[in-house]
Each structure stands twice: as C-alpha cells, then as structure tokens.
Amino acid sequence: MTRVLLIEDDPAVRKGVHLALRRRGHEVEAAASGETGLLALDRSRPELVLLDLMLPGMSGLEVCRRIRETQQIPIIILSARGDDIDMVVGLEAGADDYVVKPASGEVLQARMRAVLRRVVGEGDGGAGASGGSPAVSAPSASSSVTYGALTIDRAGLLVTKNGRDVVLAPSELKLLLFLSDSPGQVFSRQQLLEQVWEHSFYGDVRLVDACVMRLRAKIEDDSRTPAYVQTVRGFGYRFGPL
C-alpha cells in the first residue's frame, strides 16, 4: 500500500482518482488547492504526490517547485493539458512523470509503481522494457565509485560532488545510476525511457530530455559542456568520458 497525496481541484476527478486508488489498496488523502495540499504534505507525509497543474490560487507548477525545495518525494503531474510546452514546463519544475487526464486506474497504478522504484531492477523492475529496442542490463550493486568530483554510492543511493551531498529527485537518481553503470555506452532516449521510466510510448521521450537537463544543473560545473551526462547527437546519451 502506498500513501498518496492527491492535489486536484475538480471534485469529479478527485473522487474518481481517489476511488480508483483506494480499490487498489492505496491510502489516499485529497486536497482541493495547492495551499491545502502543502499543508497536507507536512501532516500526512505521503510517499507520492499526484498533482494537477491548473489549481485555484497557487498553481500546480508552484506547488511542485515548493515541494522540490525541501523534499525529493516522487511527484506525478496529472493534468488535462497535454501540449508539449505544458509537459516540458511541468517536468522542468521537478516532476518525475506526467500523465494526461483522463487516465485509467491501471495507468496510474503502473506509473506510480515505476516512479517509486529507486533502483532499476529492484523488485520486478526491468519488466517495463518492451517494443523493438534492445534490452539493456540493469545496474549492478557495487560500492561507491568516484568519477572526478562526483562520487556515487550505489548501495546507499547517495551522490556527492566535491564532498557535498547532491539531492536528486527519484527520476534523476535512477537515470544517473543507470548511465553510470555502463560508462561510455550510448543509450537512446527510447532505451532510457523503457529502462528508467518503464514506459514504451514514443511521445514520452521528453521525460528523458527534461530529466537530463535537471540532472546536469545539479552535477555539472557547466551544463553547456557536460563532463558526466553527455549528448551523442543523433543517438542519445552516455556517461563519461572518465
């Protein structure tokens, strides 16, 4: 069972999502505005937040940014706005995933399970790989490894740069763990989408680009000339060179 905070102003949507998740065994607290959602976050300490973008008063984007200032709890945006710009802006604000309404209970369940997995391959991880892309091996559990100023503790799920902790959202951490497990190997956006996010829908590759941008801002000295997460034009991304 997962403790979920649903921040949604539409009563019909709020009731439908609440019932769908309750039927699947989740504990759900619902809030009708961003302000009450932030209060509920401190009170109920959920394991995951489902967040609408179009809220009265404080917008969903502002709520997402405020949560990210202090917490790395998984956030899934649940919005009727499916335009590219809305999705990219939401992901850049710090969300781990973006689901367009209306979404079935099965879709929400799958997305929640995927975003809650901190380590690729944990539990039944890896089952999300599908479609025509080649299978990619899951990261191996090993001791801390240092790459220049960056140290990755795979067992403790900790990342430091120059001795200081780097606080990463779940999707950012999963992406870094996956890429750094195979330094120098190039992965396509579709491969990363399937292995890190466990999605097989082509349109969602924007998740990868937005996450890479956020990750670079936290671990690179200059995100315009990245030393760790590098773009291989026409192919995808790789970790390195070392």
JSON list of C-alpha atoms in Angstrom, two decimals:
[
{"chain": "A", "resi": 1, "resn": "MET", "atom": "CA", "xyz": [0.00, 0.00, 0.00]},
{"chain": "A", "resi": 2, "resn": "THR", "atom": "CA", "xyz": [1.26, 3.47, -0.90]},
{"chain": "A", "resi": 3, "resn": "ARG", "atom": "CA", "xyz": [0.35, 6.69, 0.90]},
{"chain": "A", "resi": 4, "resn": "VAL", "atom": "CA", "xyz": [-0.70, 9.10, -1.83]},
{"chain": "A", "resi": 5, "resn": "LEU", "atom": "CA", "xyz": [-1.45, 12.82, -1.66]},
{"chain": "A", "resi": 6, "resn": "LEU", "atom": "CA", "xyz": [-3.80, 13.86, -4.48]},
{"chain": "A", "resi": 7, "resn": "ILE", "atom": "CA", "xyz": [-3.91, 17.61, -5.16]},
{"chain": "A", "resi": 8, "resn": "GLU", "atom": "CA", "xyz": [-6.81, 18.19, -7.56]},
{"chain": "A", "resi": 9, "resn": "ASP", "atom": "CA", "xyz": [-9.46, 20.91, -7.63]},
{"chain": "A", "resi": 10, "resn": "ASP", "atom": "CA", "xyz": [-12.05, 19.18, -9.84]},
{"chain": "A", "resi": 11, "resn": "PRO", "atom": "CA", "xyz": [-14.42, 17.31, -7.46]},
{"chain": "A", "resi": 12, "resn": "ALA", "atom": "CA", "xyz": [-15.35, 14.66, -10.06]},
{"chain": "A", "resi": 13, "resn": "VAL", "atom": "CA", "xyz": [-11.73, 13.90, -10.96]},
{"chain": "A", "resi": 14, "resn": "ARG", "atom": "CA", "xyz": [-10.71, 13.95, -7.31]},
{"chain": "A", "resi": 15, "resn": "LYS", "atom": "CA", "xyz": [-13.43, 11.45, -6.41]},
{"chain": "A", "resi": 16, "resn": "GLY", "atom": "CA", "xyz": [-12.68, 9.20, -9.39]},
{"chain": "A", "resi": 17, "resn": "VAL", "atom": "CA", "xyz": [-8.94, 9.02, -8.76]},
{"chain": "A", "resi": 18, "resn": "HIS", "atom": "CA", "xyz": [-9.48, 8.60, -5.03]},
{"chain": "A", "resi": 19, "resn": "LEU", "atom": "CA", "xyz": [-11.80, 5.63, -5.57]},
{"chain": "A", "resi": 20, "resn": "ALA", "atom": "CA", "xyz": [-9.57, 4.05, -8.23]},
{"chain": "A", "resi": 21, "resn": "LEU", "atom": "CA", "xyz": [-6.54, 4.15, -5.95]},
{"chain": "A", "resi": 22, "resn": "ARG", "atom": "CA", "xyz": [-8.43, 3.02, -2.87]},
{"chain": "A", "resi": 23, "resn": "ARG", "atom": "CA", "xyz": [-9.71, -0.01, -4.79]},
{"chain": "A", "resi": 24, "resn": "ARG", "atom": "CA", "xyz": [-6.10, -0.91, -5.48]},
{"chain": "A", "resi": 25, "resn": "GLY", "atom": "CA", "xyz": [-5.18, -0.77, -1.83]},
{"chain": "A", "resi": 26, "resn": "HIS", "atom": "CA", "xyz": [-3.61, 2.68, -1.61]},
{"chain": "A", "resi": 27, "resn": "GLU", "atom": "CA", "xyz": [-4.14, 5.15, 1.20]},
{"chain": "A", "resi": 28, "resn": "VAL", "atom": "CA", "xyz": [-5.21, 8.47, -0.32]},
{"chain": "A", "resi": 29, "resn": "GLU", "atom": "CA", "xyz": [-5.52, 11.97, 1.10]},
{"chain": "A", "resi": 30, "resn": "ALA", "atom": "CA", "xyz": [-7.05, 14.56, -1.22]},
{"chain": "A", "resi": 31, "resn": "ALA", "atom": "CA", "xyz": [-6.64, 18.33, -1.29]},
{"chain": "A", "resi": 32, "resn": "ALA", "atom": "CA", "xyz": [-8.54, 20.80, -3.47]},
{"chain": "A", "resi": 33, "resn": "SER", "atom": "CA", "xyz": [-5.88, 23.53, -3.72]},
{"chain": "A", "resi": 34, "resn": "GLY", "atom": "CA", "xyz": [-2.14, 23.98, -3.72]},
{"chain": "A", "resi": 35, "resn": "GLU", "atom": "CA", "xyz": [-2.15, 25.68, -0.34]},
{"chain": "A", "resi": 36, "resn": "THR", "atom": "CA", "xyz": [-4.11, 22.91, 1.39]},
{"chain": "A", "resi": 37, "resn": "GLY", "atom": "CA", "xyz": [-2.00, 20.35, -0.46]},
{"chain": "A", "resi": 38, "resn": "LEU", "atom": "CA", "xyz": [1.22, 21.74, 1.01]},
{"chain": "A", "resi": 39, "resn": "LEU", "atom": "CA", "xyz": [-0.31, 21.66, 4.49]},
{"chain": "A", "resi": 40, "resn": "ALA", "atom": "CA", "xyz": [-1.41, 18.06, 3.96]},
{"chain": "A", "resi": 41, "resn": "LEU", "atom": "CA", "xyz": [2.09, 17.18, 2.76]},
{"chain": "A", "resi": 42, "resn": "ASP", "atom": "CA", "xyz": [3.60, 18.11, 6.11]},
{"chain": "A", "resi": 43, "resn": "ARG", "atom": "CA", "xyz": [0.81, 16.45, 8.06]},
{"chain": "A", "resi": 44, "resn": "SER", "atom": "CA", "xyz": [0.36, 13.13, 6.26]},
{"chain": "A", "resi": 45, "resn": "ARG", "atom": "CA", "xyz": [3.92, 12.56, 4.96]},
{"chain": "A", "resi": 46, "resn": "PRO", "atom": "CA", "xyz": [2.85, 10.73, 1.76]},
{"chain": "A", "resi": 47, "resn": "GLU", "atom": "CA", "xyz": [5.12, 8.51, -0.31]},
{"chain": "A", "resi": 48, "resn": "LEU", "atom": "CA", "xyz": [3.97, 10.02, -3.61]},
{"chain": "A", "resi": 49, "resn": "VAL", "atom": "CA", "xyz": [2.15, 13.14, -4.83]},
{"chain": "A", "resi": 50, "resn": "LEU", "atom": "CA", "xyz": [-0.36, 13.27, -7.70]},
{"chain": "A", "resi": 51, "resn": "LEU", "atom": "CA", "xyz": [-0.56, 16.91, -8.72]},
{"chain": "A", "resi": 52, "resn": "ASP", "atom": "CA", "xyz": [-2.88, 18.80, -11.05]},
{"chain": "A", "resi": 53, "resn": "LEU", "atom": "CA", "xyz": [-1.40, 21.79, -12.89]},
{"chain": "A", "resi": 54, "resn": "MET", "atom": "CA", "xyz": [-4.46, 24.03, -13.11]},
{"chain": "A", "resi": 55, "resn": "LEU", "atom": "CA", "xyz": [-5.27, 24.79, -9.48]},
{"chain": "A", "resi": 56, "resn": "PRO", "atom": "CA", "xyz": [-7.05, 27.80, -7.98]},
{"chain": "A", "resi": 57, "resn": "GLY", "atom": "CA", "xyz": [-4.70, 30.27, -6.35]},
{"chain": "A", "resi": 58, "resn": "MET", "atom": "CA", "xyz": [-1.26, 28.67, -6.22]},
{"chain": "A", "resi": 59, "resn": "SER", "atom": "CA", "xyz": [-0.59, 26.82, -9.48]},
{"chain": "A", "resi": 60, "resn": "GLY", "atom": "CA", "xyz": [0.49, 23.21, -9.67]},
{"chain": "A", "resi": 61, "resn": "LEU", "atom": "CA", "xyz": [3.87, 24.32, -11.03]},
{"chain": "A", "resi": 62, "resn": "GLU", "atom": "CA", "xyz": [4.47, 26.49, -7.97]},
{"chain": "A", "resi": 63, "resn": "VAL", "atom": "CA", "xyz": [3.41, 23.64, -5.69]},
{"chain": "A", "resi": 64, "resn": "CYS", "atom": "CA", "xyz": [5.87, 21.34, -7.46]},
{"chain": "A", "resi": 65, "resn": "ARG", "atom": "CA", "xyz": [8.71, 23.86, -7.09]},
{"chain": "A", "resi": 66, "resn": "ARG", "atom": "CA", "xyz": [7.98, 24.38, -3.40]},
{"chain": "A", "resi": 67, "resn": "ILE", "atom": "CA", "xyz": [7.94, 20.66, -2.70]},
{"chain": "A", "resi": 68, "resn": "ARG", "atom": "CA", "xyz": [11.25, 20.27, -4.53]},
{"chain": "A", "resi": 69, "resn": "GLU", "atom": "CA", "xyz": [12.85, 23.00, -2.39]},
{"chain": "A", "resi": 70, "resn": "THR", "atom": "CA", "xyz": [12.72, 20.73, 0.66]},
{"chain": "A", "resi": 71, "resn": "GLN", "atom": "CA", "xyz": [11.76, 17.20, -0.39]},
{"chain": "A", "resi": 72, "resn": "GLN", "atom": "CA", "xyz": [12.57, 14.65, -3.07]},
{"chain": "A", "resi": 73, "resn": "ILE", "atom": "CA", "xyz": [9.26, 12.80, -2.80]},
{"chain": "A", "resi": 74, "resn": "PRO", "atom": "CA", "xyz": [8.11, 11.39, -6.17]},
{"chain": "A", "resi": 75, "resn": "ILE", "atom": "CA", "xyz": [5.72, 13.75, -7.98]},
{"chain": "A", "resi": 76, "resn": "ILE", "atom": "CA", "xyz": [3.48, 12.77, -10.87]},
{"chain": "A", "resi": 77, "resn": "ILE", "atom": "CA", "xyz": [1.66, 15.58, -12.63]},
{"chain": "A", "resi": 78, "resn": "LEU", "atom": "CA", "xyz": [-1.90, 14.64, -13.53]},
{"chain": "A", "resi": 79, "resn": "SER", "atom": "CA", "xyz": [-3.21, 17.22, -15.98]},
{"chain": "A", "resi": 80, "resn": "ALA", "atom": "CA", "xyz": [-5.73, 17.67, -18.78]},
{"chain": "A", "resi": 81, "resn": "ARG", "atom": "CA", "xyz": [-3.14, 19.77, -20.61]},
{"chain": "A", "resi": 82, "resn": "GLY", "atom": "CA", "xyz": [-1.21, 17.51, -22.95]},
{"chain": "A", "resi": 83, "resn": "ASP", "atom": "CA", "xyz": [0.60, 20.09, -25.08]},
{"chain": "A", "resi": 84, "resn": "ASP", "atom": "CA", "xyz": [4.36, 19.73, -25.43]},
{"chain": "A", "resi": 85, "resn": "ILE", "atom": "CA", "xyz": [5.09, 23.03, -23.70]},
{"chain": "A", "resi": 86, "resn": "ASP", "atom": "CA", "xyz": [2.92, 22.16, -20.68]},
{"chain": "A", "resi": 87, "resn": "MET", "atom": "CA", "xyz": [4.60, 18.78, -20.30]},
{"chain": "A", "resi": 88, "resn": "VAL", "atom": "CA", "xyz": [8.11, 20.19, -20.61]},
{"chain": "A", "resi": 89, "resn": "VAL", "atom": "CA", "xyz": [7.44, 23.03, -18.16]},
{"chain": "A", "resi": 90, "resn": "GLY", "atom": "CA", "xyz": [5.97, 20.58, -15.66]},
{"chain": "A", "resi": 91, "resn": "LEU", "atom": "CA", "xyz": [8.93, 18.24, -15.93]},
{"chain": "A", "resi": 92, "resn": "GLU", "atom": "CA", "xyz": [11.40, 21.10, -15.66]},
{"chain": "A", "resi": 93, "resn": "ALA", "atom": "CA", "xyz": [9.70, 22.19, -12.43]},
{"chain": "A", "resi": 94, "resn": "GLY", "atom": "CA", "xyz": [10.81, 18.89, -10.90]},
{"chain": "A", "resi": 95, "resn": "ALA", "atom": "CA", "xyz": [8.08, 16.34, -11.62]},
{"chain": "A", "resi": 96, "resn": "ASP", "atom": "CA", "xyz": [9.11, 12.72, -12.13]},
{"chain": "A", "resi": 97, "resn": "ASP", "atom": "CA", "xyz": [6.34, 11.88, -14.58]},
{"chain": "A", "resi": 98, "resn": "TYR", "atom": "CA", "xyz": [3.43, 13.46, -16.45]},
{"chain": "A", "resi": 99, "resn": "VAL", "atom": "CA", "xyz": [0.08, 11.77, -17.06]},
{"chain": "A", "resi": 100, "resn": "VAL", "atom": "CA", "xyz": [-2.62, 13.31, -19.23]},
{"chain": "A", "resi": 101, "resn": "LYS", "atom": "CA", "xyz": [-6.20, 13.13, -17.92]},
{"chain": "A", "resi": 102, "resn": "PRO", "atom": "CA", "xyz": [-8.41, 11.23, -18.14]},
{"chain": "A", "resi": 103, "resn": "ALA", "atom": "CA", "xyz": [-6.25, 8.28, -17.09]},
{"chain": "A", "resi": 104, "resn": "SER", "atom": "CA", "xyz": [-7.44, 4.84, -16.04]},
{"chain": "A", "resi": 105, "resn": "GLY", "atom": "CA", "xyz": [-6.67, 3.36, -12.67]},
{"chain": "A", "resi": 106, "resn": "GLU", "atom": "CA", "xyz": [-4.42, 0.82, -14.40]},
{"chain": "A", "resi": 107, "resn": "VAL", "atom": "CA", "xyz": [-2.34, 3.58, -15.99]},
{"chain": "A", "resi": 108, "resn": "LEU", "atom": "CA", "xyz": [-1.98, 5.45, -12.71]},
{"chain": "A", "resi": 109, "resn": "GLN", "atom": "CA", "xyz": [-1.03, 2.26, -10.90]},
{"chain": "A", "resi": 110, "resn": "ALA", "atom": "CA", "xyz": [1.65, 1.45, -13.48]},
{"chain": "A", "resi": 111, "resn": "ARG", "atom": "CA", "xyz": [3.12, 4.94, -13.44]},
{"chain": "A", "resi": 112, "resn": "MET", "atom": "CA", "xyz": [3.15, 5.05, -9.65]},
{"chain": "A", "resi": 113, "resn": "ARG", "atom": "CA", "xyz": [4.89, 1.68, -9.39]},
{"chain": "A", "resi": 114, "resn": "ALA", "atom": "CA", "xyz": [7.50, 2.76, -11.91]},
{"chain": "A", "resi": 115, "resn": "VAL", "atom": "CA", "xyz": [8.32, 6.09, -10.31]},
{"chain": "A", "resi": 116, "resn": "LEU", "atom": "CA", "xyz": [8.52, 4.55, -6.82]},
{"chain": "A", "resi": 117, "resn": "ARG", "atom": "CA", "xyz": [11.31, 2.20, -7.85]},
{"chain": "A", "resi": 118, "resn": "ARG", "atom": "CA", "xyz": [14.50, 3.90, -6.68]},
{"chain": "A", "resi": 119, "resn": "VAL", "atom": "CA", "xyz": [16.87, 1.40, -8.27]},
{"chain": "A", "resi": 120, "resn": "VAL", "atom": "CA", "xyz": [16.42, -0.02, -11.75]},
{"chain": "A", "resi": 121, "resn": "GLY", "atom": "CA", "xyz": [15.93, -3.76, -11.48]},
{"chain": "A", "resi": 122, "resn": "GLU", "atom": "CA", "xyz": [14.54, -3.67, -7.92]},
{"chain": "A", "resi": 123, "resn": "GLY", "atom": "CA", "xyz": [11.52, -5.92, -7.37]},
{"chain": "A", "resi": 124, "resn": "ASP", "atom": "CA", "xyz": [10.02, -6.68, -10.75]},
{"chain": "A", "resi": 125, "resn": "GLY", "atom": "CA", "xyz": [11.92, -3.84, -12.39]},
{"chain": "A", "resi": 126, "resn": "GLY", "atom": "CA", "xyz": [13.01, -4.42, -15.93]},
{"chain": "A", "resi": 127, "resn": "ALA", "atom": "CA", "xyz": [9.62, -5.74, -16.91]},
{"chain": "A", "resi": 128, "resn": "GLY", "atom": "CA", "xyz": [8.86, -2.34, -18.37]},
{"chain": "A", "resi": 129, "resn": "ALA", "atom": "CA", "xyz": [11.21, -2.91, -21.29]},
{"chain": "A", "resi": 130, "resn": "SER", "atom": "CA", "xyz": [9.17, -3.59, -24.37]},
{"chain": "A", "resi": 131, "resn": "GLY", "atom": "CA", "xyz": [8.90, -2.79, -28.03]},
{"chain": "A", "resi": 132, "resn": "GLY", "atom": "CA", "xyz": [11.67, -3.07, -30.58]},
{"chain": "A", "resi": 133, "resn": "SER", "atom": "CA", "xyz": [14.56, -1.56, -28.61]},
{"chain": "A", "resi": 134, "resn": "PRO", "atom": "CA", "xyz": [17.34, -3.89, -27.48]},
{"chain": "A", "resi": 135, "resn": "ALA", "atom": "CA", "xyz": [17.25, -4.99, -23.87]},
{"chain": "A", "resi": 136, "resn": "VAL", "atom": "CA", "xyz": [19.60, -3.12, -21.55]},
{"chain": "A", "resi": 137, "resn": "SER", "atom": "CA", "xyz": [21.09, -4.73, -18.46]},
{"chain": "A", "resi": 138, "resn": "ALA", "atom": "CA", "xyz": [20.16, -3.31, -15.06]},
{"chain": "A", "resi": 139, "resn": "PRO", "atom": "CA", "xyz": [22.80, -1.59, -12.90]},
{"chain": "A", "resi": 140, "resn": "SER", "atom": "CA", "xyz": [24.77, -3.82, -10.60]},
{"chain": "A", "resi": 141, "resn": "ALA", "atom": "CA", "xyz": [25.01, -3.21, -6.88]},
{"chain": "A", "resi": 142, "resn": "SER", "atom": "CA", "xyz": [28.56, -2.15, -6.02]},
{"chain": "A", "resi": 143, "resn": "SER", "atom": "CA", "xyz": [30.48, 0.06, -3.60]},
{"chain": "A", "resi": 144, "resn": "SER", "atom": "CA", "xyz": [30.98, 3.79, -4.00]},
{"chain": "A", "resi": 145, "resn": "VAL", "atom": "CA", "xyz": [32.68, 4.87, -7.21]},
{"chain": "A", "resi": 146, "resn": "THR", "atom": "CA", "xyz": [34.26, 8.25, -7.84]},
{"chain": "A", "resi": 147, "resn": "TYR", "atom": "CA", "xyz": [34.31, 9.97, -11.23]},
{"chain": "A", "resi": 148, "resn": "GLY", "atom": "CA", "xyz": [36.28, 13.19, -10.96]},
{"chain": "A", "resi": 149, "resn": "ALA", "atom": "CA", "xyz": [34.49, 15.38, -8.40]},
{"chain": "A", "resi": 150, "resn": "LEU", "atom": "CA", "xyz": [31.42, 13.12, -8.40]},
{"chain": "A", "resi": 151, "resn": "THR", "atom": "CA", "xyz": [31.01, 10.14, -6.04]},
{"chain": "A", "resi": 152, "resn": "ILE", "atom": "CA", "xyz": [28.11, 7.71, -6.44]},
{"chain": "A", "resi": 153, "resn": "ASP", "atom": "CA", "xyz": [27.24, 5.36, -3.59]},
{"chain": "A", "resi": 154, "resn": "ARG", "atom": "CA", "xyz": [25.06, 2.82, -5.34]},
{"chain": "A", "resi": 155, "resn": "ALA", "atom": "CA", "xyz": [24.20, 0.85, -2.21]},
{"chain": "A", "resi": 156, "resn": "GLY", "atom": "CA", "xyz": [23.29, 3.88, -0.13]},
{"chain": "A", "resi": 157, "resn": "LEU", "atom": "CA", "xyz": [21.70, 5.75, -3.06]},
{"chain": "A", "resi": 158, "resn": "LEU", "atom": "CA", "xyz": [23.81, 8.80, -2.26]},
{"chain": "A", "resi": 159, "resn": "VAL", "atom": "CA", "xyz": [25.56, 11.21, -4.61]},
{"chain": "A", "resi": 160, "resn": "THR", "atom": "CA", "xyz": [28.18, 13.75, -3.57]},
{"chain": "A", "resi": 161, "resn": "LYS", "atom": "CA", "xyz": [30.13, 16.35, -5.51]},
{"chain": "A", "resi": 162, "resn": "ASN", "atom": "CA", "xyz": [33.35, 17.70, -4.02]},
{"chain": "A", "resi": 163, "resn": "GLY", "atom": "CA", "xyz": [32.30, 16.09, -0.74]},
{"chain": "A", "resi": 164, "resn": "ARG", "atom": "CA", "xyz": [28.89, 17.77, -0.63]},
{"chain": "A", "resi": 165, "resn": "ASP", "atom": "CA", "xyz": [25.60, 15.91, -0.92]},
{"chain": "A", "resi": 166, "resn": "VAL", "atom": "CA", "xyz": [23.74, 16.30, -4.19]},
{"chain": "A", "resi": 167, "resn": "VAL", "atom": "CA", "xyz": [19.99, 16.00, -3.62]},
{"chain": "A", "resi": 168, "resn": "LEU", "atom": "CA", "xyz": [18.35, 14.30, -6.58]},
{"chain": "A", "resi": 169, "resn": "ALA", "atom": "CA", "xyz": [14.71, 13.59, -7.37]},
{"chain": "A", "resi": 170, "resn": "PRO", "atom": "CA", "xyz": [13.90, 9.87, -7.85]},
{"chain": "A", "resi": 171, "resn": "SER", "atom": "CA", "xyz": [13.96, 10.03, -11.65]},
{"chain": "A", "resi": 172, "resn": "GLU", "atom": "CA", "xyz": [17.24, 11.95, -11.64]},
{"chain": "A", "resi": 173, "resn": "LEU", "atom": "CA", "xyz": [18.86, 9.42, -9.33]},
{"chain": "A", "resi": 174, "resn": "LYS", "atom": "CA", "xyz": [17.61, 6.45, -11.34]},
{"chain": "A", "resi": 175, "resn": "LEU", "atom": "CA", "xyz": [18.90, 7.99, -14.56]},
{"chain": "A", "resi": 176, "resn": "LEU", "atom": "CA", "xyz": [22.33, 8.70, -13.08]},
{"chain": "A", "resi": 177, "resn": "LEU", "atom": "CA", "xyz": [22.61, 5.19, -11.60]},
{"chain": "A", "resi": 178, "resn": "PHE", "atom": "CA", "xyz": [21.66, 3.61, -14.89]},
{"chain": "A", "resi": 179, "resn": "LEU", "atom": "CA", "xyz": [24.01, 5.64, -17.11]},
{"chain": "A", "resi": 180, "resn": "SER", "atom": "CA", "xyz": [26.96, 5.43, -14.72]},
{"chain": "A", "resi": 181, "resn": "ASP", "atom": "CA", "xyz": [26.68, 1.65, -14.53]},
{"chain": "A", "resi": 182, "resn": "SER", "atom": "CA", "xyz": [27.90, 1.49, -18.14]},
{"chain": "A", "resi": 183, "resn": "PRO", "atom": "CA", "xyz": [30.35, 4.38, -18.62]},
{"chain": "A", "resi": 184, "resn": "GLY", "atom": "CA", "xyz": [30.89, 5.28, -22.25]},
{"chain": "A", "resi": 185, "resn": "GLN", "atom": "CA", "xyz": [27.93, 3.25, -23.53]},
{"chain": "A", "resi": 186, "resn": "VAL", "atom": "CA", "xyz": [25.42, 5.24, -25.55]},
{"chain": "A", "resi": 187, "resn": "PHE", "atom": "CA", "xyz": [21.73, 4.74, -24.79]},
{"chain": "A", "resi": 188, "resn": "SER", "atom": "CA", "xyz": [18.94, 6.04, -26.97]},
{"chain": "A", "resi": 189, "resn": "ARG", "atom": "CA", "xyz": [16.16, 8.10, -25.44]},
{"chain": "A", "resi": 190, "resn": "GLN", "atom": "CA", "xyz": [13.78, 5.23, -26.07]},
{"chain": "A", "resi": 191, "resn": "GLN", "atom": "CA", "xyz": [16.04, 2.77, -24.24]},
{"chain": "A", "resi": 192, "resn": "LEU", "atom": "CA", "xyz": [16.29, 5.13, -21.27]},
{"chain": "A", "resi": 193, "resn": "LEU", "atom": "CA", "xyz": [12.56, 5.69, -21.30]},
{"chain": "A", "resi": 194, "resn": "GLU", "atom": "CA", "xyz": [11.89, 1.97, -21.19]},
{"chain": "A", "resi": 195, "resn": "GLN", "atom": "CA", "xyz": [14.55, 1.08, -18.62]},
{"chain": "A", "resi": 196, "resn": "VAL", "atom": "CA", "xyz": [14.45, 4.07, -16.26]},
{"chain": "A", "resi": 197, "resn": "TRP", "atom": "CA", "xyz": [10.80, 5.17, -16.52]},
{"chain": "A", "resi": 198, "resn": "GLU", "atom": "CA", "xyz": [9.45, 1.80, -17.69]},
{"chain": "A", "resi": 199, "resn": "HIS", "atom": "CA", "xyz": [7.46, 3.49, -20.45]},
{"chain": "A", "resi": 200, "resn": "SER", "atom": "CA", "xyz": [7.25, 2.28, -24.02]},
{"chain": "A", "resi": 201, "resn": "PHE", "atom": "CA", "xyz": [5.41, 5.23, -25.57]},
{"chain": "A", "resi": 202, "resn": "TYR", "atom": "CA", "xyz": [7.47, 7.22, -28.06]},
{"chain": "A", "resi": 203, "resn": "GLY", "atom": "CA", "xyz": [5.93, 10.57, -27.20]},
{"chain": "A", "resi": 204, "resn": "ASP", "atom": "CA", "xyz": [7.20, 10.37, -23.63]},
{"chain": "A", "resi": 205, "resn": "VAL", "atom": "CA", "xyz": [10.87, 10.70, -24.61]},
{"chain": "A", "resi": 206, "resn": "ARG", "atom": "CA", "xyz": [10.51, 14.31, -23.48]},
{"chain": "A", "resi": 207, "resn": "LEU", "atom": "CA", "xyz": [10.74, 12.89, -19.96]},
{"chain": "A", "resi": 208, "resn": "VAL", "atom": "CA", "xyz": [14.31, 11.89, -20.69]},
{"chain": "A", "resi": 209, "resn": "ASP", "atom": "CA", "xyz": [15.42, 15.27, -22.06]},
{"chain": "A", "resi": 210, "resn": "ALA", "atom": "CA", "xyz": [13.84, 17.20, -19.20]},
{"chain": "A", "resi": 211, "resn": "CYS", "atom": "CA", "xyz": [15.40, 14.90, -16.60]},
{"chain": "A", "resi": 212, "resn": "VAL", "atom": "CA", "xyz": [18.83, 15.16, -18.23]},
{"chain": "A", "resi": 213, "resn": "MET", "atom": "CA", "xyz": [18.59, 18.94, -18.10]},
{"chain": "A", "resi": 214, "resn": "ARG", "atom": "CA", "xyz": [17.71, 18.91, -14.39]},
{"chain": "A", "resi": 215, "resn": "LEU", "atom": "CA", "xyz": [20.41, 16.37, -13.59]},
{"chain": "A", "resi": 216, "resn": "ARG", "atom": "CA", "xyz": [23.08, 18.38, -15.41]},
{"chain": "A", "resi": 217, "resn": "ALA", "atom": "CA", "xyz": [22.13, 21.51, -13.48]},
{"chain": "A", "resi": 218, "resn": "LYS", "atom": "CA", "xyz": [22.92, 19.65, -10.25]},
{"chain": "A", "resi": 219, "resn": "ILE", "atom": "CA", "xyz": [26.07, 17.66, -11.08]},
{"chain": "A", "resi": 220, "resn": "GLU", "atom": "CA", "xyz": [27.83, 19.53, -13.88]},
{"chain": "A", "resi": 221, "resn": "ASP", "atom": "CA", "xyz": [30.12, 22.53, -13.47]},
{"chain": "A", "resi": 222, "resn": "ASP", "atom": "CA", "xyz": [28.83, 23.84, -16.78]},
{"chain": "A", "resi": 223, "resn": "SER", "atom": "CA", "xyz": [25.70, 22.21, -18.19]},
{"chain": "A", "resi": 224, "resn": "ARG", "atom": "CA", "xyz": [26.58, 23.58, -21.65]},
{"chain": "A", "resi": 225, "resn": "THR", "atom": "CA", "xyz": [29.74, 21.45, -21.73]},
{"chain": "A", "resi": 226, "resn": "PRO", "atom": "CA", "xyz": [28.79, 18.46, -19.54]},
{"chain": "A", "resi": 227, "resn": "ALA", "atom": "CA", "xyz": [31.55, 16.20, -18.23]},
{"chain": "A", "resi": 228, "resn": "TYR", "atom": "CA", "xyz": [29.28, 13.45, -16.93]},
{"chain": "A", "resi": 229, "resn": "VAL", "atom": "CA", "xyz": [25.96, 13.15, -18.78]},
{"chain": "A", "resi": 230, "resn": "GLN", "atom": "CA", "xyz": [26.85, 13.79, -22.39]},
{"chain": "A", "resi": 231, "resn": "THR", "atom": "CA", "xyz": [24.75, 14.04, -25.52]},
{"chain": "A", "resi": 232, "resn": "VAL", "atom": "CA", "xyz": [25.71, 11.93, -28.51]},
{"chain": "A", "resi": 233, "resn": "ARG", "atom": "CA", "xyz": [23.97, 13.77, -31.31]},
{"chain": "A", "resi": 234, "resn": "GLY", "atom": "CA", "xyz": [21.62, 11.65, -33.34]},
{"chain": "A", "resi": 235, "resn": "PHE", "atom": "CA", "xyz": [21.84, 8.75, -30.86]},
{"chain": "A", "resi": 236, "resn": "GLY", "atom": "CA", "xyz": [21.14, 9.66, -27.23]},
{"chain": "A", "resi": 237, "resn": "TYR", "atom": "CA", "xyz": [23.14, 10.00, -24.01]},
{"chain": "A", "resi": 238, "resn": "ARG", "atom": "CA", "xyz": [26.15, 8.43, -22.30]},
{"chain": "A", "resi": 239, "resn": "PHE", "atom": "CA", "xyz": [28.05, 8.77, -19.02]},
{"chain": "A", "resi": 240, "resn": "GLY", "atom": "CA", "xyz": [31.64, 9.91, -19.45]},
{"chain": "A", "resi": 241, "resn": "PRO", "atom": "CA", "xyz": [34.31, 10.13, -20.64]},
{"chain": "A", "resi": 242, "resn": "LEU", "atom": "CA", "xyz": [36.15, 9.28, -17.44]}
]
